[in-house]
Structures are given as structure tokens and as C-alpha cells.
Coordinates of C-alpha atoms and ligand atoms in Angstrom, one line a residue:
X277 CA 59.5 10.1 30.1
X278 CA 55.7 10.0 31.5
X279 CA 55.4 10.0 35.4
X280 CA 55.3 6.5 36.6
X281 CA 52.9 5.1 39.1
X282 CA 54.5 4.0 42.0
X283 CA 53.4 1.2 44.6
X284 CA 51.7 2.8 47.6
X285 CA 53.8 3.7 50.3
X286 CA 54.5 0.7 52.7
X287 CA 53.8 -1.8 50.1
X288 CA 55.6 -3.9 48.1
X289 CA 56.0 -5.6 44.3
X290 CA 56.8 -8.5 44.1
X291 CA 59.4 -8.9 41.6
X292 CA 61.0 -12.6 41.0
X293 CA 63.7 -12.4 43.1
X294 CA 62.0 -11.1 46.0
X295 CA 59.1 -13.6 45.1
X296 CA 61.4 -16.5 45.6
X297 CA 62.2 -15.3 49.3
X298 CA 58.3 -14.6 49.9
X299 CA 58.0 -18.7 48.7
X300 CA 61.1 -19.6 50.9
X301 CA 59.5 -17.3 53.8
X302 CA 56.2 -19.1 53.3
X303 CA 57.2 -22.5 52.3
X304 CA 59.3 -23.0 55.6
X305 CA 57.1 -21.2 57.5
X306 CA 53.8 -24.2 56.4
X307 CA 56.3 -27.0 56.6
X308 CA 57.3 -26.3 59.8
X309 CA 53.7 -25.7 61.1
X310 CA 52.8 -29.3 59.5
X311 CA 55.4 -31.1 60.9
X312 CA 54.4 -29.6 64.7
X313 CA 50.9 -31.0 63.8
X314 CA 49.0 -27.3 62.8
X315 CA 46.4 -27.0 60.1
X316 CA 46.3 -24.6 57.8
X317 CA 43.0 -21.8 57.9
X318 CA 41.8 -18.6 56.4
X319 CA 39.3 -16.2 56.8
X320 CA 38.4 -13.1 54.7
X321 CA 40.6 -10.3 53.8
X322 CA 38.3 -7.7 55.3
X323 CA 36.1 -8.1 58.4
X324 CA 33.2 -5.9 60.2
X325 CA 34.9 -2.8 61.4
X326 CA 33.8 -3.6 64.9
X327 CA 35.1 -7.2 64.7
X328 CA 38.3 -5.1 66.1
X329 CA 36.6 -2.6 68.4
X330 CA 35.8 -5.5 70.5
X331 CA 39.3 -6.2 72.1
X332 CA 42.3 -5.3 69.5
X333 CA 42.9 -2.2 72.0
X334 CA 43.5 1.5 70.6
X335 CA 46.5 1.3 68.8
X336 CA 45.4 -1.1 66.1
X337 CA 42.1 0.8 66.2
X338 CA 43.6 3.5 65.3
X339 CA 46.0 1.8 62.9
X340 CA 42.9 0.6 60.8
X341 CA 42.2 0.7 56.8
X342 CA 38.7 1.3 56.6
X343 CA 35.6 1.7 54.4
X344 CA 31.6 1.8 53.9
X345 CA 29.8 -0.3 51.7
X346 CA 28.0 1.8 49.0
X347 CA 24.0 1.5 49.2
X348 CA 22.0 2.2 51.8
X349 CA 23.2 0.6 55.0
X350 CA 26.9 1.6 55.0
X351 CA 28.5 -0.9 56.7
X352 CA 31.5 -0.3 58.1
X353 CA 34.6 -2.5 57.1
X354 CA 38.1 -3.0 57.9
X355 CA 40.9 -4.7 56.4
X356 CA 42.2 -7.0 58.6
X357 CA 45.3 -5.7 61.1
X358 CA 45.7 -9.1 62.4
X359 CA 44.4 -12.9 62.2
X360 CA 43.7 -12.9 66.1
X361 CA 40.1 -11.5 65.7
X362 CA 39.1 -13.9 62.1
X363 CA 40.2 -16.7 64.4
X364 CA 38.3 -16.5 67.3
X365 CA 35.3 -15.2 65.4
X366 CA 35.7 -19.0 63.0
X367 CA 36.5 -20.6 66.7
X368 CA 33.3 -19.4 68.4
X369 CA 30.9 -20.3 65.1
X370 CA 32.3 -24.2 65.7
X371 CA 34.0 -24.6 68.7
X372 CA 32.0 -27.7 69.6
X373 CA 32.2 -28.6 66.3
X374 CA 36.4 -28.7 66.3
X375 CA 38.0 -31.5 67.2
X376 CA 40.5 -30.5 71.1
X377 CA 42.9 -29.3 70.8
X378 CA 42.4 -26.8 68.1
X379 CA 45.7 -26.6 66.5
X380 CA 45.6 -24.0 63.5
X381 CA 48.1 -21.6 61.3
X382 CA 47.3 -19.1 58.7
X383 CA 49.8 -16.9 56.5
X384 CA 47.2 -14.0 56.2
X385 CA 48.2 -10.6 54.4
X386 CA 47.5 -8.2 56.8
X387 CA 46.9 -4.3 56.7
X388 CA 47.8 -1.5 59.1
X389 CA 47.7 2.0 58.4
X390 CA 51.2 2.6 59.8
X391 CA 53.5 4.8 59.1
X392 CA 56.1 2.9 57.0
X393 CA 59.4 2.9 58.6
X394 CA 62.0 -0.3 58.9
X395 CA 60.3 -3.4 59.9
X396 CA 56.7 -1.3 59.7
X397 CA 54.8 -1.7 56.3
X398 CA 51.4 -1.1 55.4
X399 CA 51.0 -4.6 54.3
X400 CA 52.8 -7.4 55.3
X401 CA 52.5 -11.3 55.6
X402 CA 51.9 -12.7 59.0
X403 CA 52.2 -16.2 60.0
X404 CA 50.0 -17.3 63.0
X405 CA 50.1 -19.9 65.1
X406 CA 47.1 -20.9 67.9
X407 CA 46.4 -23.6 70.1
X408 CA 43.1 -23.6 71.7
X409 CA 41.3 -26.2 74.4
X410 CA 43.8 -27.6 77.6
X411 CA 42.0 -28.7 80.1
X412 CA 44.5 -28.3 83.2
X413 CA 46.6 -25.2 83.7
X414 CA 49.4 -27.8 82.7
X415 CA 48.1 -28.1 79.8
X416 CA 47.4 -24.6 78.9
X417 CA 51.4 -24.3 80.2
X418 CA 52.5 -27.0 77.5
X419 CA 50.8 -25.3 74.7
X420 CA 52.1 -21.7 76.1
X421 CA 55.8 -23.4 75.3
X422 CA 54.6 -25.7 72.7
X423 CA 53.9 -22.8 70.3
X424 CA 56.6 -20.5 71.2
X425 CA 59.0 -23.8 70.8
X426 CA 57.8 -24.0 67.2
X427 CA 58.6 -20.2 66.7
X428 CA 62.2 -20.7 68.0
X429 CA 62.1 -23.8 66.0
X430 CA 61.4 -22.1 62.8
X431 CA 63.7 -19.2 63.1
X432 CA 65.9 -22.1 63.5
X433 CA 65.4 -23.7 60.2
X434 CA 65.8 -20.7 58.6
X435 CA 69.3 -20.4 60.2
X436 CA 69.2 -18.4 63.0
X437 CA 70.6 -19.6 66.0
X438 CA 70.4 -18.8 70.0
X439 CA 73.2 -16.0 69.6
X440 CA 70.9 -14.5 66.7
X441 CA 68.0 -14.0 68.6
X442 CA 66.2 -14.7 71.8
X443 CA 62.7 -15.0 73.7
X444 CA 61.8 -12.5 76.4
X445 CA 58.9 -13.7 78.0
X446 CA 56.4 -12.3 80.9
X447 CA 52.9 -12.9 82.2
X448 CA 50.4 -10.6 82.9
X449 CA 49.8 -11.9 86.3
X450 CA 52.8 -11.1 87.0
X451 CA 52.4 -7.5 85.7
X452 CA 50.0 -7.4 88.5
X453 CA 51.8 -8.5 91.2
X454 CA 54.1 -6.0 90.3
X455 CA 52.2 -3.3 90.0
X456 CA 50.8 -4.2 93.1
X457 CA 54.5 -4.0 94.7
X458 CA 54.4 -0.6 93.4
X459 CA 51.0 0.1 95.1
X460 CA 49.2 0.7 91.8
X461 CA 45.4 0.4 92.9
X462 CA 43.9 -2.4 90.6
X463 CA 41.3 0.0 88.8
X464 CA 44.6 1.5 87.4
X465 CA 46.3 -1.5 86.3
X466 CA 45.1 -1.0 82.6
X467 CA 46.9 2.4 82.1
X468 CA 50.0 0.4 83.6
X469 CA 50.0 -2.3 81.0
X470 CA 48.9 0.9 78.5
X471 CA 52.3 2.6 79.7
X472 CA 54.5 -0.3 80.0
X473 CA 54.4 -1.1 76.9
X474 CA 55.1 1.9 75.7
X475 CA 57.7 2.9 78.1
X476 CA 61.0 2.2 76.0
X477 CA 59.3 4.2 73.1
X478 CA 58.9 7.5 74.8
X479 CA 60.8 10.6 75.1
X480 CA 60.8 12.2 78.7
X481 CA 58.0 14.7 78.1
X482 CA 55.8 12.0 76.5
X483 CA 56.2 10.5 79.7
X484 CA 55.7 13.3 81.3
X485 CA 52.2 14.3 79.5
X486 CA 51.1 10.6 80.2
X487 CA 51.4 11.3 84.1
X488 CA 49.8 14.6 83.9
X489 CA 46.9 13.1 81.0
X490 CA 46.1 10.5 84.0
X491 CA 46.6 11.7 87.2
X492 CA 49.3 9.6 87.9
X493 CA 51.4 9.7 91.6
X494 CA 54.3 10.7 92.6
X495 CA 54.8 7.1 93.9
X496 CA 53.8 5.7 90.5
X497 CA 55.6 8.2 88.8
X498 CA 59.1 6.9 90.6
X499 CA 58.1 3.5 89.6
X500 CA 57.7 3.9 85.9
X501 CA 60.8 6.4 85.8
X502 CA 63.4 3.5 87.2
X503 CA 61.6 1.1 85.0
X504 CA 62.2 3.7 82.1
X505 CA 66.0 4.3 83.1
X506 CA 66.6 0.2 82.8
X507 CA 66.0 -0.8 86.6
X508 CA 65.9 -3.9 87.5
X509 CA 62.8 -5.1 89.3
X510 CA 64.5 -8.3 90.3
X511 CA 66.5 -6.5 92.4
X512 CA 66.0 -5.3 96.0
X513 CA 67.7 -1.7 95.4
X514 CA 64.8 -1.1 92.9
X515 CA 62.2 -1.5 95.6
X516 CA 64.6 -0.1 98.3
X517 CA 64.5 3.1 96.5
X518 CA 61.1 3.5 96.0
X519 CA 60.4 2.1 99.5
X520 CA 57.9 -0.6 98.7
X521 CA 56.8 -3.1 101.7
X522 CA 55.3 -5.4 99.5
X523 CA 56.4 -9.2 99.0
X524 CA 58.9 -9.0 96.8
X525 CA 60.5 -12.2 97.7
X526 CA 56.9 -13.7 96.5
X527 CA 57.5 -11.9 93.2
X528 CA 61.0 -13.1 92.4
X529 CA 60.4 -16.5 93.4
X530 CA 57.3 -16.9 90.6
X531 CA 59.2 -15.3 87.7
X532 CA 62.7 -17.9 89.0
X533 CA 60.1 -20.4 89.0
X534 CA 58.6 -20.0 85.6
X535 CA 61.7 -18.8 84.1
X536 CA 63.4 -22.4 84.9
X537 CA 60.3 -24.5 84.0
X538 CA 60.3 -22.5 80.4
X539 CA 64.2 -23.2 80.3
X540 CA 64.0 -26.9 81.5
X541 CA 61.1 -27.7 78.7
X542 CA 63.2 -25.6 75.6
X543 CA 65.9 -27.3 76.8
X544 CA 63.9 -30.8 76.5
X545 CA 62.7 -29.6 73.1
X546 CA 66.2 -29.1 72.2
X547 CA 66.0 -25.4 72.2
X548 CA 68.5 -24.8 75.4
X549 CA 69.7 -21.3 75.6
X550 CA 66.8 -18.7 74.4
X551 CA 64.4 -17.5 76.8
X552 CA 65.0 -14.5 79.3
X553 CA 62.6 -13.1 81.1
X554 CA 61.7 -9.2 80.3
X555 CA 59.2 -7.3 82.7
X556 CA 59.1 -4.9 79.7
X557 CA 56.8 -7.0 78.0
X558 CA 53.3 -6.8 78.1
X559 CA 52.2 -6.7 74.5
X560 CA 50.2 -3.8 73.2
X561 CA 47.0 -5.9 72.4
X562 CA 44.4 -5.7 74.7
X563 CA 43.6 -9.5 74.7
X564 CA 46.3 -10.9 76.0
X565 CA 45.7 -12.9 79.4
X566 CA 48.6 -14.8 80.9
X567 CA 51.6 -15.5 79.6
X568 CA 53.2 -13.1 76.7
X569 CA 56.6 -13.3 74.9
X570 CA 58.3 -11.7 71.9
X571 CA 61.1 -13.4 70.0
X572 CA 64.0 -10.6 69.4
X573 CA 67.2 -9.6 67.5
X574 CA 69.6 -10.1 69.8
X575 CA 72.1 -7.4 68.8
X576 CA 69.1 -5.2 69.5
X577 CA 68.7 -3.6 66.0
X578 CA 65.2 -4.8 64.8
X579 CA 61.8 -4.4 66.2
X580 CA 60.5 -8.1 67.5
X581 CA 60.0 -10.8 64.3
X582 CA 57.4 -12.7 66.3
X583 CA 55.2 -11.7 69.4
X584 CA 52.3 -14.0 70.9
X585 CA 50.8 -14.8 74.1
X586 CA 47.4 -16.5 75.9
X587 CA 44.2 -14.8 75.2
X588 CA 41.3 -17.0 77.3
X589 CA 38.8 -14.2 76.9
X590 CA 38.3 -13.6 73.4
X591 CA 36.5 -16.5 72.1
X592 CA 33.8 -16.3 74.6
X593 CA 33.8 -12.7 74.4
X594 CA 33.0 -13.5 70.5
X595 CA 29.8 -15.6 71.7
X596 CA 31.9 -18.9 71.3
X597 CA 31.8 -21.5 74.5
X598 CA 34.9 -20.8 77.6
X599 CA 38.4 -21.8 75.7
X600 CA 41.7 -21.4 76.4
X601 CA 43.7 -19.5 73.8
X602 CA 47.4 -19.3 73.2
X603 CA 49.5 -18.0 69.8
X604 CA 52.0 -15.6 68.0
X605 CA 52.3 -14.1 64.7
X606 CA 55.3 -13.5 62.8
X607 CA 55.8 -10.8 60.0
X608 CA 57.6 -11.8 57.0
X609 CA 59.4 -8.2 57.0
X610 CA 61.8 -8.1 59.8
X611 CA 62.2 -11.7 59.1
X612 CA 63.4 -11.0 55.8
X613 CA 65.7 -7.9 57.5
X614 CA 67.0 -10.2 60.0
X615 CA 68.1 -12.8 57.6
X616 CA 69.6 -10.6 55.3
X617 CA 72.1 -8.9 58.0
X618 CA 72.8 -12.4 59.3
X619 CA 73.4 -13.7 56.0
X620 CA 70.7 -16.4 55.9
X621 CA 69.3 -15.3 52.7
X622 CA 69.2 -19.0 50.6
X623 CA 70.8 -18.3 47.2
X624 CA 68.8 -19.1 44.2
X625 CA 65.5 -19.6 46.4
X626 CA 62.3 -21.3 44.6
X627 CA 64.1 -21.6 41.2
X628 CA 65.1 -25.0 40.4
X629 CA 67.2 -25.6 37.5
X630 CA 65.4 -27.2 34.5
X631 CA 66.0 -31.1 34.4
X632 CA 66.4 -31.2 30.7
X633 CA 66.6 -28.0 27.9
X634 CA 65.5 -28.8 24.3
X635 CA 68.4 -27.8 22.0
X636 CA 66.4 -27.8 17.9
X637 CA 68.6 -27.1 14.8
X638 CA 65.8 -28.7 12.7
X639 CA 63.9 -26.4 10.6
X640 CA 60.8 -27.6 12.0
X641 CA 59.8 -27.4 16.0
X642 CA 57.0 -30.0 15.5
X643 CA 59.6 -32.8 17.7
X644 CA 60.8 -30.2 20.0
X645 CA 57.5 -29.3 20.6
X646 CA 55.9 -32.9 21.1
X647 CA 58.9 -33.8 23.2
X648 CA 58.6 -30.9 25.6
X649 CA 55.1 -32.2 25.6
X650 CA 55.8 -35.2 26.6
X651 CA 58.5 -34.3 29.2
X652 CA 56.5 -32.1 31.2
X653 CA 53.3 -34.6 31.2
X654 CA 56.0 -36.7 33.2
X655 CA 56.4 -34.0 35.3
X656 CA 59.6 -32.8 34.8
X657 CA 60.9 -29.2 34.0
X658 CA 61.8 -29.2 30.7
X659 CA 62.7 -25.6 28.6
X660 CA 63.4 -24.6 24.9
X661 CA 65.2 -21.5 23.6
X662 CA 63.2 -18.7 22.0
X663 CA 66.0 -17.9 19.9
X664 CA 66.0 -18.4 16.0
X665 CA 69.3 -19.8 16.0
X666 CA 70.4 -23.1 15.2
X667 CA 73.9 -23.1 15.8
X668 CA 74.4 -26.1 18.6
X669 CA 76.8 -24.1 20.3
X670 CA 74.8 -21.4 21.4
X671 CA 72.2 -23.3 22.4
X672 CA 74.1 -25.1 24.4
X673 CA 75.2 -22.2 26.1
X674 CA 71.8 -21.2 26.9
X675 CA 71.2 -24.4 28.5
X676 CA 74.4 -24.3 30.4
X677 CA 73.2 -20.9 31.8
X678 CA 69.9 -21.5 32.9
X679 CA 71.5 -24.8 34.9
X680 CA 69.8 -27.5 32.9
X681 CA 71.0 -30.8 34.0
X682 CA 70.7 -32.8 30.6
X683 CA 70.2 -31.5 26.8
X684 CA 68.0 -33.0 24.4
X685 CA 69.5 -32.1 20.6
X686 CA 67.4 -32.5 17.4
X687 CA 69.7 -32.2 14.8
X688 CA 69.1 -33.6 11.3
X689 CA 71.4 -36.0 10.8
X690 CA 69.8 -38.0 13.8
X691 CA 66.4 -37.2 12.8
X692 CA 66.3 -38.6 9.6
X693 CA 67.1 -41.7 11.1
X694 CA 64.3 -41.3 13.8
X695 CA 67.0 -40.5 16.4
X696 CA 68.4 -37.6 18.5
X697 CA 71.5 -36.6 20.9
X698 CA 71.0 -36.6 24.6
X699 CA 73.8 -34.9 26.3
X700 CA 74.4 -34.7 30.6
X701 CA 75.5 -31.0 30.9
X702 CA 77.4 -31.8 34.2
X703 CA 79.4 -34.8 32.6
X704 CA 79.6 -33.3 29.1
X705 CA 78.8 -37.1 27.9
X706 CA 76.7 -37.4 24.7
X707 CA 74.6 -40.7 23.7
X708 CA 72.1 -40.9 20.6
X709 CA 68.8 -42.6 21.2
X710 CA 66.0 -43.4 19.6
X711 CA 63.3 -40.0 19.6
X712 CA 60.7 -42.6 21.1
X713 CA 62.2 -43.0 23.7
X714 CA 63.5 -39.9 24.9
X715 CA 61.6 -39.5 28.1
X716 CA 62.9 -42.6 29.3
X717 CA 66.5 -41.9 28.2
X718 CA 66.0 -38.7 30.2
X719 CA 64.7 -40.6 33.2
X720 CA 67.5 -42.7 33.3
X721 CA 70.3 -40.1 33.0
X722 CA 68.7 -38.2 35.9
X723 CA 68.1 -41.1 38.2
X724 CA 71.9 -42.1 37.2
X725 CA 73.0 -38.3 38.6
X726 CA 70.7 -38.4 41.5
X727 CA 69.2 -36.0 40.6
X728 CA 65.6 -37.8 41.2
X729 CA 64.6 -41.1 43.0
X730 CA 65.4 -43.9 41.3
Ligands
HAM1 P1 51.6 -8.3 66.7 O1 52.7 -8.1 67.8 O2 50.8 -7.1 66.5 O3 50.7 -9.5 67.2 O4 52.3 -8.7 65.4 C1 53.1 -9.9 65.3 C2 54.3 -9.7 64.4 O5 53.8 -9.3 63.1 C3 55.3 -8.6 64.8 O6 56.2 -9.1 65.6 C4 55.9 -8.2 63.4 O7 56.9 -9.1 63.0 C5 54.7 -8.4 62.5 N1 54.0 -7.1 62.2 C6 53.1 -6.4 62.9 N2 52.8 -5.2 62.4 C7 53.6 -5.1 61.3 C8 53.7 -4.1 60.2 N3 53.0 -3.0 60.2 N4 54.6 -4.4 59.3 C9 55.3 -5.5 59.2 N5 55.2 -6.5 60.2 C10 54.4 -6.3 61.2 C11 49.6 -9.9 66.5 O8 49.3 -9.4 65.4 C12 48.9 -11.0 67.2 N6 47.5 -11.1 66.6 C13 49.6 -12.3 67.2 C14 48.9 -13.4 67.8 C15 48.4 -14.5 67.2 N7 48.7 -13.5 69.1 C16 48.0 -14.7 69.4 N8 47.9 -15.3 68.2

């Protein structure tokens, strides 16, 4: 056999089974968004290379499909690694055009050049979520939990539940305050956010090569080692240890603080139970401001399914007016890993049996043709065999297997009297009615099972 072509690495076919999940993915995914009160956007699959040199940060920089337009200018383009950018670039062209506050979602493909590994593709589908506007920093607080409730929410309605996964939350402010504990000067607090969120991933003599790369302390270098070993922050032994004198207690009381505000209002959106606070997480893009969560595997075993956070900067840094910014994307393939080891894969998803399967044993298909018509102008499914036989039997076999609920049979004893055989397939009952009046013989059975509204 000839070589085949295969898919490039870290993408995926879509075949109909795994088609059906993408729908289910997606389907939930926009009626969930609706039902919170999100609209639903998009923007082009490939933007302006620098579009993402702005504020993505290095690692999606460098995680980039790019290319030239042919002619003379050779612009530089990118397929897009993320939604974040598109948004605030659409934001800033209207923002006091859009009606506060700006509630959008988008289910972009997205493209990094990654190397493909579990949970890591090359192209993937990313749900997004943003709220923009809040004019009080209660506001911008409520819209912080608002959107992270309707991830939790959503995970939710696919069937995971508070033991299945959780939300680790921290703030970048905080990040500060902490490094300032740890006497980082403020001029180095971007190569502390750079490390810490790269800590967990790094072998000892990355870390190494990071504090020799940039100049780092001896100090410092205690700090991120006890952090890298699983200290706990929260505790006085870790600043004991690394003899800090700075107000810890001031620390600890604004992540207690936070941490039972984000409990008290998940609990109020009946979501008790699911955020923990992590000072591991900072977030690898650079345009996170505030507040920044990831939503996790529990057991431990996948990398995060959704990660978000505030980013006030980025729309005025896109020439748009000052507006607050908060949101989180989630990729459909560690969502689709997750459910499958938890079990939550829905059977049979996006294929709904037909309401009604034409059985023919006429040598002609004119009827079954022009009742097929007929039943699918009305909206319902309705299917035929492609088989040339005519024996009933068979047929109604077929129709059995593909999970129709009722069978239409034209047969000629009933057709020479204008007539044919409706049959419920659940009930095994048979009636003959007129062939004018099939569709609403069909109706009724169905209504009669429940199977529509009546
Ligand atoms: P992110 O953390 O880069 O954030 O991606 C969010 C989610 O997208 C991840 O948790 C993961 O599920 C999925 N994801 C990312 N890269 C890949 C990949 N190569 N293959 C499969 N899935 C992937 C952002 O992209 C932010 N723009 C989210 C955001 C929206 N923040 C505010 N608004």
C-alpha cells in the first residue's frame, strides 16, 4: 500500500465520533455562556505578528506559527495563540461604542507551535470568557468571581464535581508583597513572576542556570529554593528560615481575607467547596494584572483545563480608552482527557435517533421519496435504507438499529388502496393510514410517546 499522508503532528481529524464530543464540548460550552448573559464574538484566524509582541510575553512569542505575505511589503502574520489579544484589539476599535459591561465569549481555534505532548496540541479549541467595564473595585471583584463562577459552573454541567477539580487562585499584588517579604528589589519583580511560574517545571540545574543567567542572590536564591521544595509561605517557619523582617502578618491577613470573600460568594453562587489559594500561580502571560486563577485536576494528573485572570492594561495599551479587563480560556483537549478518566464522556453525543425510517417494498421510490420530502419539510429526521431489498424484515431491522422511533411501510397491498403501515418501533404496534396523511399520523404517534411537544 502507498504511503499515507498523515495529519500534522499536534492536530487532529475529526472523525464522527470524536465530532460529536467537539459539538457536546462546544454546545455546552455556548449554552452555558448564554445563560450567564455572554455574547458570542470572533475575530480573524490570523492577526499582525506584532499584535502579540505587544504583551503575550516570551513564551507564546516564541510558541508562534508565523508567515509573510508574498509581494512587496511582507507583512508579518501570526496565527492566533490566543483570543486575548483579537479581543482587546475589537474592544479598543469600539469601546465607547459597546454597551458596559462588555460581556463576550468566543470558541476560537487557536495555534501554538508547541511541542505536542498530553493536554499540549498544536491546534486546539479555546473557549473564552471576558468581562470588561466595573466601575468600583467591587465591581471589578464581582466580575473577577463572576467569570471564574461560570467556569466552575460549566465544568459542572459537564459532570465534574468539587472532588474532580478545584480553583487555585492568587493575585499579582500579592506576588509583590511577597516578594517584597523576600526583599526582592521591585525592578526585579518581573524575573520573579518569570520564575514563579516556571518553578514546578524545572529541574535543579535549570534553576540553577536561571540564578546564574540573572544575577540572582543568595537571599533570593533561598527564597525560590523553599518555594521550589513545596514550602509554605503562609507559614512563619518559611520566613523564620530565611530570616525575613517583613510584615508577614499583613501578608497572611490579605490572602485569609480574599480567600474567604471568594469562598463566601462561590458558596452564594452555589459553588461551595472549590477554591484554594496557590502562591504558585502567577500565569505565564505577561498581561495579567490582579487577580489570577487556574481551574485543576484534582488528583493532579492533567495540566490546568482553564486558566484566566484581570488584565486592566491591555486595552489601553491597544489605543482603546482605560477599562477594566477580567477572563479565562478553556482548551477543549484536557477537557476532553479529564472527562474521559472521570467517566463523563455522554454516550451517543450529537446523534439523535431518527424520528421516523421509511421502510419501501414498492418497486417504485416515487412515495418514499415524496414522503421523506414531506417529513423533513416538517422538520423532523426522517431516513430510508439504501439497500435494494424489499424484504420488510430487514428493513425493519435497519430501522431498529439506527434507533428510529416510528416506521413508515409502503407495501403494495396498502398502496393500491392509497394507504400505508405506520409502525411505533418501541411499542411494536402497527396502524394503516391513509398515505395523505402520513405526516400527521407521524405527528401524533410521536407526540403520543413524548417524544416531541404536544
Ligand atoms: P492560557 O493559560 O494560555 O490562557 O490557556 C488557557 C487554556 O487553554 C489552558 O488552560 C489549556 O486548557 C488551553 N491550552 C493552552 N494552550 C494549549 C495547547 N497548546 N493545547 C491544548 N490546549 C491548550 C490564555 O490563552 C488566555 N488568553 C486566557 C484568557 C482569556 N485570559 C483572559 N481572557
Amino acid at each position: 500500500m502507498q504511503n499515507l499522508f498523515q495529519p500534522p503532528p499536534g492536530t487532529r481529524d475529526f472523525y464522527p465520533d470524536a465530532m460529536a464530543l467537539r459539538r457536546h464540548i462546544e454546545d455546552t460550552w455556548r449554552r452555558v455562556s448564554l445563560r450567564h448573559g455572554f455574547v458570542e464574538v470572533d475575530g480573524p484566524t490570523f492577526e499582525y505578528l506584532d499584535l502579540y509582541k505587544v504583551k503575550s510575553g516570551d513564551e507564546i512569542v516564541s510558541q508562534l506559527f508565523h508567515f509573510e505575505s508574498r509581494g512587496e511589503d511582507r507583512t508579518q502574520f501570526a496565527l492566533r495563540p490566543e483570543f486575548t489579544p483579537t479581543l482587546a484589539r475589537m474592544v479598543a476599535a469600539k469601546a465607547n461604542a459597546l454597551p458596559r459591561p462588555i460581556k463576550w465569549f468566543s470558541i476560537p481555534r487557536c495555534y501554538r507551535a508547541e511541542r505536542p505532548q498530553k493536554g499540549r496540541l498544536r491546534e486546539f479549541i479555546q473557549w473564552n470568557v471576558d468581562m470588561l467595564g466595573g466601575e468600583t473595585p467591587e465591581a471589578r471583584r464581582q466580575f473577577d468571581l463572576e467569570t471564574a463562577a461560570l467556569c466552575i459552573d460549566t465544568l459542572r454541567e459537564f459532570g465534574l464535581a468539587s472532588s474532580d477539580v478545584k480553583l487555585v487562585w492568587n493575585d499579582r499584588a500579592l506576588v509583590e508583597q511577597l516578594f517584597a517579604l523576600a526583599g526582592l528589589p521591585p525592578e526585579r519583580y518581573p524575573f520573579g513572576f518569570y520564575l514563579l511560574d516556571r518553578l514546578a517545571k524545572l529541574a535543579p540545574e535549570q534553576r540553577r542556570k536561571q540564578y546564574a543567567d540573572n544575577a540572582v542572590t543568595a537571599g533570593e536564591q533561598a527564597f525560590f529554593e523553599q518555594l521550589a521544595a513545596g514550602g509554605d509561605p503562609l507559614s512563619e517557619a518559611f520566613w523564620e528560615s530565611l530570616g525575613s523582617n517583613g510584615d508577614f502578618a499583613a501578608y497572611r491577613d490579605a490572602i485569609s481575607g480574599m480567600q474567604a470573600h471568594i469562598e463566601k460568594t462561590l458558596a452564594l453562587m452555589g459553588l461551595p467547596g472549590y477554591a484554594t489559594y496557590d502562591p504558585s500561580i502567577v500565569r505565564g502571560l505577561a498581561y495579567y494584572t490582579g487577580f489570577v486563577w487556574e481551574v485543576v485536576d484534582v488528583s493532579g494528573g492533567n495540566r490546568a483545563v482553564a486558566g484566566g485572570g484581570r488584565y486592566d492594561k491591555l486595552i489601553e495599551m491597544f489605543g482603546g480608552p482605560a477599562l477594566a479587563a477580567t477572563g479565562f480560556g478553556m482548551g477543549d483537549v484536557v477537557l476532553a482527557l479529564l472527562l474521559a478518566e472521570k467517566g463523563k464522556l455522554p454516550a451517543n453525543a450529537g446523534v439523535s435517533p431518527p424520528d421516523l425510517f421509511v421502510i419501501n417494498a414498492l418497486e417504485q421510490t416515487d412515495d418514499a421519496v415524496r414522503q421523506l420530502a414531506i417529513l423533513r419539510a416538517a422538520g423532523l429526521t426522517a431516513l430510508a435504507s439504501y439497500k435494494a431489498t424489499k424484504n420488510i424484515g430487514k428493513l425493519l431491522e435497519e430501522a431498529g438499529k439506527a434507533h428510529a422511533r416510528v416506521a413508515l411501510i409502503l407495501a403494495p397491498a396498502e398502496a393500491a388502496e392509497g394507504k400505508a403501515k405506520l409502525k411505533n418501533l418501541r411499542t411494536r404496534e402497527e396502524r394503516t393510514i391513509p398515505l395523505a396523511a402520513v405526516l400527521a399520523e407521524t405527528l401524533a404517534e410521536l407526540r403520543g410517546a413524548g417524544d416531541i411537544a404536544p
